[in-house]
Amino acid sequence: YTPGDENSLHVKESDEKISIRAYNEIPEIISVAQYFKVDGIHPGVGFLSENQDFAKVANHYSTFIGPKTSVFSMMGNKIKARRIAEEAGLPVTPGSNGTLKNERDLFSIVDKIGLPLMIKAADGGGGMGIERVLHEEELLPAYKKVREQAKALFGNDSVFIEKLIYPNRHIEVQIIGDNYGNVVHLGERDCSIQRSHQKLIEFSPADISDELRDAITKAAVRLAKAIGYTNAGTVEFLVDEQENFYFMEMNTRIQVEHRVTEMVYRKDLIKEQIRVASDEELGYEQDDLKSYGFSIECRINAEDPDNNFEASPGTIKKFIPPEGENIIVDTFIPVINGRGSFEVSAIYDSLLANVIVWGKDKKSAIERMEEALNMFIIEGKGVKTTIPFHLKKIKEI
């Protein structure tokens, strides 16, 4: 853990507690792994989870619980990923075939595909390094802005263009593969409810036709097999109103919203990751996997939904998560009820907790989520949350 996280729930409940300077300090993390002679290193969902250099070093001293290091370079660069997806037979949105070399290149491609469009950082991720362009006068400022962001955030100012599919839905497919060529999918999740290109609500199954579900899941498995993918991953797609789908990107890690899939498929995906990293076969085939019921996840952020989701750091004086059948709360904040407090820092992501529920159908899952959100008590000085937003929005899924 890092300074500032010593009171976090995961630190309090850990058997061993080692302080490091930062979560992206590779040498320190490896030193800790060596000292304790760990069997495996799980990178989590952020920071180093898609870092090829970290995966290589982790594998040298232990076992990296994730995919083969070769896939990071294939899927990490969005332009290369588009090209590989096309070669595997997946549809992609119209756009530039490579990076934009200059402003002349920019205008030339825009003349071909037209507006609206998206300008994206080639090495981007996490909803960062993306600008939507609806009008011609926005084009050049957006191009310059994304290049600056890309250089600052990813160390590479290369950008590319994609046609904006709007309105759209953001549908992603969970896959997992072993070291013996077996790859299966565990259905899809709808992650369309977002702010600033970052997800707020996810649910499964998505409200799509059986024909689209069959096509989109087969496409995800086909891509995974084409690149020799192992361990857990997610293939993300955009779907338009006519149910045409387009490959967007592949996340080569477990995702925050994996719990939704676990609820409906009754599989512990972290356990499966560890099994695959231990060189075990999956031990099941696609026909063995069935989806049951309906699951929803709401991301509870320290943000003000009435003020454009502005970050809302402060001091939490009371924190009591909901409890009940088929309700899960993932959080790093310990229960606070009358004693103590917890500082919500502006340093890290604004996520406070994930609330995940399961119901026998969509109606019962929505009712259970409403119950859970109404039970959730977060009080303090200066801290506002997205709970009011979620209570309104889940009625629309």
CSV table of N, CA and C in Angstrom, one decimal, residues 24-32:
chain,number,residue,atom,x,y,z
A,24,ASN,N,2.7,2.4,-8.9
A,24,ASN,CA,3.4,2.1,-10.2
A,24,ASN,C,4.9,2.0,-10.1
A,25,GLU,N,5.4,1.8,-8.9
A,25,GLU,CA,6.8,1.6,-8.7
A,25,GLU,C,7.2,0.1,-8.9
A,26,ILE,N,7.6,-0.2,-10.1
A,26,ILE,CA,7.8,-1.6,-10.4
A,26,ILE,C,9.0,-2.2,-9.6
A,27,PRO,N,10.1,-1.6,-9.4
A,27,PRO,CA,11.2,-2.2,-8.6
A,27,PRO,C,10.8,-2.5,-7.2
A,28,GLU,N,10.0,-1.6,-6.6
A,28,GLU,CA,9.6,-1.8,-5.2
A,28,GLU,C,8.6,-3.0,-5.1
A,29,ILE,N,7.7,-3.1,-6.0
A,29,ILE,CA,6.8,-4.2,-6.0
A,29,ILE,C,7.5,-5.5,-6.2
A,30,ILE,N,8.4,-5.6,-7.1
A,30,ILE,CA,9.2,-6.8,-7.4
A,30,ILE,C,10.0,-7.1,-6.2
A,31,SER,N,10.6,-6.1,-5.5
A,31,SER,CA,11.4,-6.4,-4.3
A,31,SER,C,10.6,-7.0,-3.2
A,32,VAL,N,9.3,-6.6,-3.0
A,32,VAL,CA,8.4,-7.1,-2.0
A,32,VAL,C,8.1,-8.6,-2.4
